[in-house]
Amino acid sequence: MKTVTYVDGYNLYYGRLRNTPYKWLDVWSLIKQILHVQDPKDSLTKLVFCTAGIKARFASHGQDSVEAQSTYHRALKSSGVEIVLGQHTKPEKAKLPRVHASAHHPDPLDVVEVWRMEEKQTDVNLALGMYRDAISGEYDQVVLVSSDTDLVPALSAIKEDAPLVRRGLILPRRPTGARPAAKSLSELCHWTRDHINNHELEASLFSNRVPTAKKPADKPGHC
């Protein structure tokens, strides 16, 4: 079964990879592994990784974070992954409610001023690409790796306009045993994988040095 997979890079990082030793991840290898478990007949034909470029001023490691992302993208491309970049908005000041450990709801009168920066175009790039591939007739299955419910309209349109194409969902979450999140997404799919296991990530790491068309991509020190 020819399969195209679309990965929400931001969602994958914050949902599953942040604060883990698995950030130097061979995403192609991971998805291929999960698809084989789901159905041995699945054949990963295309993988698109949608994300946005890091801004050094707001990154934990400054310019090193920018260079690390660029290096990682080169490693991904060497494995056959297509990178589609959106962008971040210009940082703006905003007033948001303060978080209190004892409170269960925000207090609109207790606010602090923060810098707010949003990722733009990633959802649109992902939704349009996924839809176009689904209706192209080239693929038997479209798989989404994200828990972002903003993508519900894209899956709904695929279901309506390409009903013969199977729809799969992989939620980038830890195996907590909790009920599956993003019900509105899973309801539109033929199958849902509600977590990614540590051993799957461990088995899908790049080597410390990845050969590329140009210079090798060396694993950054803080990955």
JSON list of C-alpha atoms in Angstrom, two decimals:
[
{"chain": "A", "resi": 1, "resn": "MET", "atom": "CA", "xyz": [0.00, 0.00, 0.00]},
{"chain": "A", "resi": 2, "resn": "LYS", "atom": "CA", "xyz": [1.70, 3.17, -1.20]},
{"chain": "A", "resi": 3, "resn": "THR", "atom": "CA", "xyz": [1.73, 5.63, 1.71]},
{"chain": "A", "resi": 4, "resn": "VAL", "atom": "CA", "xyz": [2.52, 9.33, 1.98]},
{"chain": "A", "resi": 5, "resn": "THR", "atom": "CA", "xyz": [3.09, 10.71, 5.47]},
{"chain": "A", "resi": 6, "resn": "TYR", "atom": "CA", "xyz": [2.91, 14.32, 6.63]},
{"chain": "A", "resi": 7, "resn": "VAL", "atom": "CA", "xyz": [4.69, 15.21, 9.87]},
{"chain": "A", "resi": 8, "resn": "ASP", "atom": "CA", "xyz": [3.96, 18.32, 11.92]},
{"chain": "A", "resi": 9, "resn": "GLY", "atom": "CA", "xyz": [7.53, 18.95, 13.09]},
{"chain": "A", "resi": 10, "resn": "TYR", "atom": "CA", "xyz": [6.56, 21.42, 15.81]},
{"chain": "A", "resi": 11, "resn": "ASN", "atom": "CA", "xyz": [3.94, 19.04, 17.20]},
{"chain": "A", "resi": 12, "resn": "LEU", "atom": "CA", "xyz": [6.30, 16.07, 17.09]},
{"chain": "A", "resi": 13, "resn": "TYR", "atom": "CA", "xyz": [9.01, 17.97, 18.95]},
{"chain": "A", "resi": 14, "resn": "TYR", "atom": "CA", "xyz": [6.86, 19.42, 21.73]},
{"chain": "A", "resi": 15, "resn": "GLY", "atom": "CA", "xyz": [4.57, 16.42, 21.96]},
{"chain": "A", "resi": 16, "resn": "ARG", "atom": "CA", "xyz": [7.18, 13.66, 22.10]},
{"chain": "A", "resi": 17, "resn": "LEU", "atom": "CA", "xyz": [10.84, 14.66, 21.66]},
{"chain": "A", "resi": 18, "resn": "ARG", "atom": "CA", "xyz": [11.43, 17.65, 23.92]},
{"chain": "A", "resi": 19, "resn": "ASN", "atom": "CA", "xyz": [13.46, 16.83, 27.05]},
{"chain": "A", "resi": 20, "resn": "THR", "atom": "CA", "xyz": [14.33, 13.36, 25.71]},
{"chain": "A", "resi": 21, "resn": "PRO", "atom": "CA", "xyz": [17.54, 11.89, 24.23]},
{"chain": "A", "resi": 22, "resn": "TYR", "atom": "CA", "xyz": [15.73, 11.19, 20.95]},
{"chain": "A", "resi": 23, "resn": "LYS", "atom": "CA", "xyz": [15.87, 14.56, 19.17]},
{"chain": "A", "resi": 24, "resn": "TRP", "atom": "CA", "xyz": [18.47, 13.33, 16.61]},
{"chain": "A", "resi": 25, "resn": "LEU", "atom": "CA", "xyz": [15.66, 11.27, 15.09]},
{"chain": "A", "resi": 26, "resn": "ASP", "atom": "CA", "xyz": [15.54, 9.54, 11.72]},
{"chain": "A", "resi": 27, "resn": "VAL", "atom": "CA", "xyz": [11.87, 10.29, 11.10]},
{"chain": "A", "resi": 28, "resn": "TRP", "atom": "CA", "xyz": [11.70, 8.17, 7.94]},
{"chain": "A", "resi": 29, "resn": "SER", "atom": "CA", "xyz": [12.94, 5.14, 9.87]},
{"chain": "A", "resi": 30, "resn": "LEU", "atom": "CA", "xyz": [10.48, 5.78, 12.71]},
{"chain": "A", "resi": 31, "resn": "ILE", "atom": "CA", "xyz": [7.42, 6.11, 10.49]},
{"chain": "A", "resi": 32, "resn": "LYS", "atom": "CA", "xyz": [8.42, 3.11, 8.38]},
{"chain": "A", "resi": 33, "resn": "GLN", "atom": "CA", "xyz": [8.71, 1.06, 11.58]},
{"chain": "A", "resi": 34, "resn": "ILE", "atom": "CA", "xyz": [5.30, 2.16, 12.90]},
{"chain": "A", "resi": 35, "resn": "LEU", "atom": "CA", "xyz": [3.61, 1.56, 9.55]},
{"chain": "A", "resi": 36, "resn": "HIS", "atom": "CA", "xyz": [5.03, -1.97, 9.38]},
{"chain": "A", "resi": 37, "resn": "VAL", "atom": "CA", "xyz": [3.57, -2.75, 12.80]},
{"chain": "A", "resi": 38, "resn": "GLN", "atom": "CA", "xyz": [0.24, -1.29, 11.72]},
{"chain": "A", "resi": 39, "resn": "ASP", "atom": "CA", "xyz": [0.17, -3.26, 8.46]},
{"chain": "A", "resi": 40, "resn": "PRO", "atom": "CA", "xyz": [3.18, -5.10, 6.94]},
{"chain": "A", "resi": 41, "resn": "LYS", "atom": "CA", "xyz": [1.78, -4.32, 3.47]},
{"chain": "A", "resi": 42, "resn": "ASP", "atom": "CA", "xyz": [2.25, -0.57, 3.98]},
{"chain": "A", "resi": 43, "resn": "SER", "atom": "CA", "xyz": [5.05, 0.95, 1.91]},
{"chain": "A", "resi": 44, "resn": "LEU", "atom": "CA", "xyz": [6.31, 4.41, 2.88]},
{"chain": "A", "resi": 45, "resn": "THR", "atom": "CA", "xyz": [6.77, 6.17, -0.46]},
{"chain": "A", "resi": 46, "resn": "LYS", "atom": "CA", "xyz": [6.95, 9.84, 0.52]},
{"chain": "A", "resi": 47, "resn": "LEU", "atom": "CA", "xyz": [7.44, 11.73, 3.79]},
{"chain": "A", "resi": 48, "resn": "VAL", "atom": "CA", "xyz": [6.97, 15.48, 4.17]},
{"chain": "A", "resi": 49, "resn": "PHE", "atom": "CA", "xyz": [8.22, 17.27, 7.30]},
{"chain": "A", "resi": 50, "resn": "CYS", "atom": "CA", "xyz": [6.52, 20.63, 7.86]},
{"chain": "A", "resi": 51, "resn": "THR", "atom": "CA", "xyz": [8.08, 23.09, 10.30]},
{"chain": "A", "resi": 52, "resn": "ALA", "atom": "CA", "xyz": [9.40, 26.67, 10.62]},
{"chain": "A", "resi": 53, "resn": "GLY", "atom": "CA", "xyz": [12.88, 28.10, 10.96]},
{"chain": "A", "resi": 54, "resn": "ILE", "atom": "CA", "xyz": [14.19, 28.89, 14.45]},
{"chain": "A", "resi": 55, "resn": "LYS", "atom": "CA", "xyz": [14.89, 32.51, 15.41]},
{"chain": "A", "resi": 56, "resn": "ALA", "atom": "CA", "xyz": [18.21, 32.78, 17.24]},
{"chain": "A", "resi": 57, "resn": "ARG", "atom": "CA", "xyz": [17.07, 35.57, 19.60]},
{"chain": "A", "resi": 58, "resn": "PHE", "atom": "CA", "xyz": [14.34, 33.37, 21.04]},
{"chain": "A", "resi": 59, "resn": "ALA", "atom": "CA", "xyz": [16.09, 29.99, 20.98]},
{"chain": "A", "resi": 60, "resn": "SER", "atom": "CA", "xyz": [17.51, 28.36, 24.12]},
{"chain": "A", "resi": 61, "resn": "HIS", "atom": "CA", "xyz": [20.93, 27.99, 22.49]},
{"chain": "A", "resi": 62, "resn": "GLY", "atom": "CA", "xyz": [20.83, 31.10, 20.31]},
{"chain": "A", "resi": 63, "resn": "GLN", "atom": "CA", "xyz": [22.61, 30.80, 16.97]},
{"chain": "A", "resi": 64, "resn": "ASP", "atom": "CA", "xyz": [23.68, 27.26, 17.88]},
{"chain": "A", "resi": 65, "resn": "SER", "atom": "CA", "xyz": [20.00, 26.26, 17.79]},
{"chain": "A", "resi": 66, "resn": "VAL", "atom": "CA", "xyz": [19.63, 27.71, 14.30]},
{"chain": "A", "resi": 67, "resn": "GLU", "atom": "CA", "xyz": [22.69, 25.80, 13.08]},
{"chain": "A", "resi": 68, "resn": "ALA", "atom": "CA", "xyz": [21.51, 22.63, 14.83]},
{"chain": "A", "resi": 69, "resn": "GLN", "atom": "CA", "xyz": [18.15, 22.82, 13.07]},
{"chain": "A", "resi": 70, "resn": "SER", "atom": "CA", "xyz": [19.83, 23.35, 9.70]},
{"chain": "A", "resi": 71, "resn": "THR", "atom": "CA", "xyz": [22.11, 20.37, 10.33]},
{"chain": "A", "resi": 72, "resn": "TYR", "atom": "CA", "xyz": [19.17, 18.20, 11.34]},
{"chain": "A", "resi": 73, "resn": "HIS", "atom": "CA", "xyz": [17.25, 19.15, 8.22]},
{"chain": "A", "resi": 74, "resn": "ARG", "atom": "CA", "xyz": [20.22, 18.13, 6.09]},
{"chain": "A", "resi": 75, "resn": "ALA", "atom": "CA", "xyz": [20.25, 14.77, 7.84]},
{"chain": "A", "resi": 76, "resn": "LEU", "atom": "CA", "xyz": [16.51, 14.34, 7.23]},
{"chain": "A", "resi": 77, "resn": "LYS", "atom": "CA", "xyz": [16.87, 15.19, 3.54]},
{"chain": "A", "resi": 78, "resn": "SER", "atom": "CA", "xyz": [19.64, 12.61, 3.20]},
{"chain": "A", "resi": 79, "resn": "SER", "atom": "CA", "xyz": [17.14, 9.92, 4.25]},
{"chain": "A", "resi": 80, "resn": "GLY", "atom": "CA", "xyz": [14.57, 11.01, 1.65]},
{"chain": "A", "resi": 81, "resn": "VAL", "atom": "CA", "xyz": [12.46, 13.38, 3.74]},
{"chain": "A", "resi": 82, "resn": "GLU", "atom": "CA", "xyz": [11.05, 16.50, 2.07]},
{"chain": "A", "resi": 83, "resn": "ILE", "atom": "CA", "xyz": [11.28, 19.65, 4.21]},
{"chain": "A", "resi": 84, "resn": "VAL", "atom": "CA", "xyz": [8.59, 22.34, 3.85]},
{"chain": "A", "resi": 85, "resn": "LEU", "atom": "CA", "xyz": [9.29, 25.50, 5.84]},
{"chain": "A", "resi": 86, "resn": "GLY", "atom": "CA", "xyz": [6.83, 28.03, 7.16]},
{"chain": "A", "resi": 87, "resn": "GLN", "atom": "CA", "xyz": [7.90, 30.99, 9.27]},
{"chain": "A", "resi": 88, "resn": "HIS", "atom": "CA", "xyz": [7.51, 32.63, 12.66]},
{"chain": "A", "resi": 89, "resn": "THR", "atom": "CA", "xyz": [5.73, 35.92, 13.13]},
{"chain": "A", "resi": 90, "resn": "LYS", "atom": "CA", "xyz": [7.63, 38.96, 14.30]},
{"chain": "A", "resi": 91, "resn": "PRO", "atom": "CA", "xyz": [7.73, 38.87, 18.13]},
{"chain": "A", "resi": 92, "resn": "GLU", "atom": "CA", "xyz": [5.14, 41.13, 19.71]},
{"chain": "A", "resi": 93, "resn": "LYS", "atom": "CA", "xyz": [4.42, 42.13, 23.29]},
{"chain": "A", "resi": 94, "resn": "ALA", "atom": "CA", "xyz": [1.22, 40.70, 24.75]},
{"chain": "A", "resi": 95, "resn": "LYS", "atom": "CA", "xyz": [-0.49, 40.56, 28.13]},
{"chain": "A", "resi": 96, "resn": "LEU", "atom": "CA", "xyz": [-1.50, 37.07, 29.26]},
{"chain": "A", "resi": 97, "resn": "PRO", "atom": "CA", "xyz": [-2.91, 35.67, 32.53]},
{"chain": "A", "resi": 98, "resn": "ARG", "atom": "CA", "xyz": [-0.35, 34.55, 35.11]},
{"chain": "A", "resi": 99, "resn": "VAL", "atom": "CA", "xyz": [-0.21, 30.85, 36.03]},
{"chain": "A", "resi": 100, "resn": "HIS", "atom": "CA", "xyz": [-0.73, 29.96, 39.70]},
{"chain": "A", "resi": 101, "resn": "ALA", "atom": "CA", "xyz": [-0.16, 26.41, 40.92]},
{"chain": "A", "resi": 102, "resn": "SER", "atom": "CA", "xyz": [-3.28, 26.49, 43.11]},
{"chain": "A", "resi": 103, "resn": "ALA", "atom": "CA", "xyz": [-5.58, 27.93, 40.43]},
{"chain": "A", "resi": 104, "resn": "HIS", "atom": "CA", "xyz": [-7.54, 25.86, 37.92]},
{"chain": "A", "resi": 105, "resn": "HIS", "atom": "CA", "xyz": [-8.63, 28.80, 35.78]},
{"chain": "A", "resi": 106, "resn": "PRO", "atom": "CA", "xyz": [-6.89, 31.97, 34.56]},
{"chain": "A", "resi": 107, "resn": "ASP", "atom": "CA", "xyz": [-7.59, 35.24, 36.34]},
{"chain": "A", "resi": 108, "resn": "PRO", "atom": "CA", "xyz": [-8.20, 37.89, 33.64]},
{"chain": "A", "resi": 109, "resn": "LEU", "atom": "CA", "xyz": [-7.22, 40.62, 36.13]},
{"chain": "A", "resi": 110, "resn": "ASP", "atom": "CA", "xyz": [-3.83, 39.08, 36.97]},
{"chain": "A", "resi": 111, "resn": "VAL", "atom": "CA", "xyz": [-1.77, 39.41, 33.81]},
{"chain": "A", "resi": 112, "resn": "VAL", "atom": "CA", "xyz": [1.91, 39.69, 32.88]},
{"chain": "A", "resi": 113, "resn": "GLU", "atom": "CA", "xyz": [3.54, 41.13, 29.81]},
{"chain": "A", "resi": 114, "resn": "VAL", "atom": "CA", "xyz": [5.28, 38.56, 27.59]},
{"chain": "A", "resi": 115, "resn": "TRP", "atom": "CA", "xyz": [6.86, 38.27, 24.18]},
{"chain": "A", "resi": 116, "resn": "ARG", "atom": "CA", "xyz": [4.60, 36.26, 21.87]},
{"chain": "A", "resi": 117, "resn": "MET", "atom": "CA", "xyz": [5.78, 34.65, 18.65]},
{"chain": "A", "resi": 118, "resn": "GLU", "atom": "CA", "xyz": [3.66, 32.29, 16.55]},
{"chain": "A", "resi": 119, "resn": "GLU", "atom": "CA", "xyz": [4.48, 29.71, 13.94]},
{"chain": "A", "resi": 120, "resn": "LYS", "atom": "CA", "xyz": [2.74, 30.51, 10.66]},
{"chain": "A", "resi": 121, "resn": "GLN", "atom": "CA", "xyz": [2.03, 28.63, 7.41]},
{"chain": "A", "resi": 122, "resn": "THR", "atom": "CA", "xyz": [2.96, 25.19, 8.77]},
{"chain": "A", "resi": 123, "resn": "ASP", "atom": "CA", "xyz": [-0.66, 24.05, 9.18]},
{"chain": "A", "resi": 124, "resn": "VAL", "atom": "CA", "xyz": [-1.59, 25.41, 5.77]},
{"chain": "A", "resi": 125, "resn": "ASN", "atom": "CA", "xyz": [1.43, 23.83, 4.07]},
{"chain": "A", "resi": 126, "resn": "LEU", "atom": "CA", "xyz": [0.64, 20.52, 5.70]},
{"chain": "A", "resi": 127, "resn": "ALA", "atom": "CA", "xyz": [-3.07, 20.60, 4.94]},
{"chain": "A", "resi": 128, "resn": "LEU", "atom": "CA", "xyz": [-2.65, 21.61, 1.28]},
{"chain": "A", "resi": 129, "resn": "GLY", "atom": "CA", "xyz": [0.13, 19.11, 0.63]},
{"chain": "A", "resi": 130, "resn": "MET", "atom": "CA", "xyz": [-1.75, 16.27, 2.26]},
{"chain": "A", "resi": 131, "resn": "TYR", "atom": "CA", "xyz": [-4.92, 17.07, 0.34]},
{"chain": "A", "resi": 132, "resn": "ARG", "atom": "CA", "xyz": [-3.17, 17.38, -3.02]},
{"chain": "A", "resi": 133, "resn": "ASP", "atom": "CA", "xyz": [-1.41, 14.05, -2.57]},
{"chain": "A", "resi": 134, "resn": "ALA", "atom": "CA", "xyz": [-4.62, 12.37, -1.48]},
{"chain": "A", "resi": 135, "resn": "ILE", "atom": "CA", "xyz": [-6.56, 13.44, -4.57]},
{"chain": "A", "resi": 136, "resn": "SER", "atom": "CA", "xyz": [-3.63, 12.87, -6.97]},
{"chain": "A", "resi": 137, "resn": "GLY", "atom": "CA", "xyz": [-4.38, 9.16, -7.27]},
{"chain": "A", "resi": 138, "resn": "GLU", "atom": "CA", "xyz": [-0.73, 8.29, -6.61]},
{"chain": "A", "resi": 139, "resn": "TYR", "atom": "CA", "xyz": [-1.17, 6.99, -3.06]},
{"chain": "A", "resi": 140, "resn": "ASP", "atom": "CA", "xyz": [-3.32, 4.39, -1.36]},
{"chain": "A", "resi": 141, "resn": "GLN", "atom": "CA", "xyz": [-2.92, 5.91, 2.10]},
{"chain": "A", "resi": 142, "resn": "VAL", "atom": "CA", "xyz": [-2.26, 9.28, 3.70]},
{"chain": "A", "resi": 143, "resn": "VAL", "atom": "CA", "xyz": [-0.88, 9.36, 7.26]},
{"chain": "A", "resi": 144, "resn": "LEU", "atom": "CA", "xyz": [-0.80, 12.42, 9.50]},
{"chain": "A", "resi": 145, "resn": "VAL", "atom": "CA", "xyz": [1.63, 12.76, 12.42]},
{"chain": "A", "resi": 146, "resn": "SER", "atom": "CA", "xyz": [0.11, 15.48, 14.58]},
{"chain": "A", "resi": 147, "resn": "SER", "atom": "CA", "xyz": [-2.43, 16.10, 17.32]},
{"chain": "A", "resi": 148, "resn": "ASP", "atom": "CA", "xyz": [-3.32, 19.57, 16.04]},
{"chain": "A", "resi": 149, "resn": "THR", "atom": "CA", "xyz": [-7.08, 19.73, 15.58]},
{"chain": "A", "resi": 150, "resn": "ASP", "atom": "CA", "xyz": [-6.69, 22.64, 13.15]},
{"chain": "A", "resi": 151, "resn": "LEU", "atom": "CA", "xyz": [-6.09, 19.86, 10.60]},
{"chain": "A", "resi": 152, "resn": "VAL", "atom": "CA", "xyz": [-9.60, 18.44, 10.97]},
{"chain": "A", "resi": 153, "resn": "PRO", "atom": "CA", "xyz": [-10.90, 20.31, 7.86]},
{"chain": "A", "resi": 154, "resn": "ALA", "atom": "CA", "xyz": [-8.09, 18.83, 5.72]},
{"chain": "A", "resi": 155, "resn": "LEU", "atom": "CA", "xyz": [-8.87, 15.26, 6.80]},
{"chain": "A", "resi": 156, "resn": "SER", "atom": "CA", "xyz": [-12.58, 15.90, 6.32]},
{"chain": "A", "resi": 157, "resn": "ALA", "atom": "CA", "xyz": [-11.98, 17.16, 2.78]},
{"chain": "A", "resi": 158, "resn": "ILE", "atom": "CA", "xyz": [-9.83, 14.13, 1.98]},
{"chain": "A", "resi": 159, "resn": "LYS", "atom": "CA", "xyz": [-12.53, 11.82, 3.30]},
{"chain": "A", "resi": 160, "resn": "GLU", "atom": "CA", "xyz": [-15.11, 13.50, 1.06]},
{"chain": "A", "resi": 161, "resn": "ASP", "atom": "CA", "xyz": [-13.03, 14.02, -2.11]},
{"chain": "A", "resi": 162, "resn": "ALA", "atom": "CA", "xyz": [-10.80, 10.92, -1.99]},
{"chain": "A", "resi": 163, "resn": "PRO", "atom": "CA", "xyz": [-12.91, 8.30, -0.18]},
{"chain": "A", "resi": 164, "resn": "LEU", "atom": "CA", "xyz": [-10.85, 5.36, -1.46]},
{"chain": "A", "resi": 165, "resn": "VAL", "atom": "CA", "xyz": [-7.63, 6.68, 0.13]},
{"chain": "A", "resi": 166, "resn": "ARG", "atom": "CA", "xyz": [-7.03, 5.29, 3.62]},
{"chain": "A", "resi": 167, "resn": "ARG", "atom": "CA", "xyz": [-6.36, 7.84, 6.33]},
{"chain": "A", "resi": 168, "resn": "GLY", "atom": "CA", "xyz": [-4.04, 7.08, 9.25]},
{"chain": "A", "resi": 169, "resn": "LEU", "atom": "CA", "xyz": [-3.15, 9.13, 12.34]},
{"chain": "A", "resi": 170, "resn": "ILE", "atom": "CA", "xyz": [-0.10, 8.93, 14.58]},
{"chain": "A", "resi": 171, "resn": "LEU", "atom": "CA", "xyz": [-0.33, 11.06, 17.71]},
{"chain": "A", "resi": 172, "resn": "PRO", "atom": "CA", "xyz": [3.12, 12.21, 18.89]},
{"chain": "A", "resi": 173, "resn": "ARG", "atom": "CA", "xyz": [2.58, 11.41, 22.56]},
{"chain": "A", "resi": 174, "resn": "ARG", "atom": "CA", "xyz": [4.18, 9.32, 25.28]},
{"chain": "A", "resi": 175, "resn": "PRO", "atom": "CA", "xyz": [2.61, 5.92, 26.04]},
{"chain": "A", "resi": 176, "resn": "THR", "atom": "CA", "xyz": [0.84, 7.11, 29.17]},
{"chain": "A", "resi": 177, "resn": "GLY", "atom": "CA", "xyz": [-2.10, 4.74, 28.93]},
{"chain": "A", "resi": 178, "resn": "ALA", "atom": "CA", "xyz": [-4.51, 7.66, 28.81]},
{"chain": "A", "resi": 179, "resn": "ARG", "atom": "CA", "xyz": [-7.45, 7.76, 26.44]},
{"chain": "A", "resi": 180, "resn": "PRO", "atom": "CA", "xyz": [-6.52, 8.86, 22.90]},
{"chain": "A", "resi": 181, "resn": "ALA", "atom": "CA", "xyz": [-6.39, 12.62, 22.46]},
{"chain": "A", "resi": 182, "resn": "ALA", "atom": "CA", "xyz": [-7.60, 14.55, 19.42]},
{"chain": "A", "resi": 183, "resn": "LYS", "atom": "CA", "xyz": [-10.84, 12.57, 19.01]},
{"chain": "A", "resi": 184, "resn": "SER", "atom": "CA", "xyz": [-11.96, 14.94, 16.26]},
{"chain": "A", "resi": 185, "resn": "LEU", "atom": "CA", "xyz": [-8.93, 13.85, 14.21]},
{"chain": "A", "resi": 186, "resn": "SER", "atom": "CA", "xyz": [-9.15, 10.12, 14.93]},
{"chain": "A", "resi": 187, "resn": "GLU", "atom": "CA", "xyz": [-12.85, 10.03, 14.01]},
{"chain": "A", "resi": 188, "resn": "LEU", "atom": "CA", "xyz": [-11.87, 10.95, 10.46]},
{"chain": "A", "resi": 189, "resn": "CYS", "atom": "CA", "xyz": [-9.21, 8.24, 10.13]},
{"chain": "A", "resi": 190, "resn": "HIS", "atom": "CA", "xyz": [-9.33, 4.51, 9.45]},
{"chain": "A", "resi": 191, "resn": "TRP", "atom": "CA", "xyz": [-6.78, 3.89, 12.21]},
{"chain": "A", "resi": 192, "resn": "THR", "atom": "CA", "xyz": [-5.06, 5.80, 14.99]},
{"chain": "A", "resi": 193, "resn": "ARG", "atom": "CA", "xyz": [-1.81, 5.14, 16.83]},
{"chain": "A", "resi": 194, "resn": "ASP", "atom": "CA", "xyz": [-2.18, 7.13, 20.08]},
{"chain": "A", "resi": 195, "resn": "HIS", "atom": "CA", "xyz": [1.49, 7.12, 21.19]},
{"chain": "A", "resi": 196, "resn": "ILE", "atom": "CA", "xyz": [5.11, 6.54, 20.15]},
{"chain": "A", "resi": 197, "resn": "ASN", "atom": "CA", "xyz": [7.18, 4.17, 22.28]},
{"chain": "A", "resi": 198, "resn": "ASN", "atom": "CA", "xyz": [10.67, 4.91, 23.62]},
{"chain": "A", "resi": 199, "resn": "HIS", "atom": "CA", "xyz": [12.07, 1.75, 22.05]},
{"chain": "A", "resi": 200, "resn": "GLU", "atom": "CA", "xyz": [10.77, 2.86, 18.65]},
{"chain": "A", "resi": 201, "resn": "LEU", "atom": "CA", "xyz": [12.53, 6.19, 19.01]},
{"chain": "A", "resi": 202, "resn": "GLU", "atom": "CA", "xyz": [15.71, 4.52, 20.27]},
{"chain": "A", "resi": 203, "resn": "ALA", "atom": "CA", "xyz": [15.76, 2.22, 17.24]},
{"chain": "A", "resi": 204, "resn": "SER", "atom": "CA", "xyz": [15.26, 5.14, 14.85]},
{"chain": "A", "resi": 205, "resn": "LEU", "atom": "CA", "xyz": [18.12, 7.46, 15.78]},
{"chain": "A", "resi": 206, "resn": "PHE", "atom": "CA", "xyz": [20.60, 8.68, 13.20]},
{"chain": "A", "resi": 207, "resn": "SER", "atom": "CA", "xyz": [24.25, 7.81, 13.64]},
{"chain": "A", "resi": 208, "resn": "ASN", "atom": "CA", "xyz": [26.32, 10.66, 15.10]},
{"chain": "A", "resi": 209, "resn": "ARG", "atom": "CA", "xyz": [27.57, 11.50, 11.59]},
{"chain": "A", "resi": 210, "resn": "VAL", "atom": "CA", "xyz": [25.15, 11.35, 8.68]},
{"chain": "A", "resi": 211, "resn": "PRO", "atom": "CA", "xyz": [26.56, 11.46, 5.12]},
{"chain": "A", "resi": 212, "resn": "THR", "atom": "CA", "xyz": [24.88, 14.08, 2.92]},
{"chain": "A", "resi": 213, "resn": "ALA", "atom": "CA", "xyz": [25.33, 15.40, -0.61]},
{"chain": "A", "resi": 214, "resn": "LYS", "atom": "CA", "xyz": [27.65, 18.07, 0.80]},
{"chain": "A", "resi": 215, "resn": "LYS", "atom": "CA", "xyz": [29.50, 17.95, 4.10]},
{"chain": "A", "resi": 216, "resn": "PRO", "atom": "CA", "xyz": [28.40, 15.34, 6.68]},
{"chain": "A", "resi": 217, "resn": "ALA", "atom": "CA", "xyz": [25.69, 16.28, 9.18]},
{"chain": "A", "resi": 218, "resn": "ASP", "atom": "CA", "xyz": [27.21, 15.84, 12.65]},
{"chain": "A", "resi": 219, "resn": "LYS", "atom": "CA", "xyz": [24.94, 15.45, 15.65]},
{"chain": "A", "resi": 220, "resn": "PRO", "atom": "CA", "xyz": [24.88, 18.75, 17.62]},
{"chain": "A", "resi": 221, "resn": "GLY", "atom": "CA", "xyz": [26.24, 18.58, 21.15]},
{"chain": "A", "resi": 222, "resn": "HIS", "atom": "CA", "xyz": [22.96, 19.57, 22.84]},
{"chain": "A", "resi": 223, "resn": "CYS", "atom": "CA", "xyz": [20.77, 17.05, 20.98]}
]
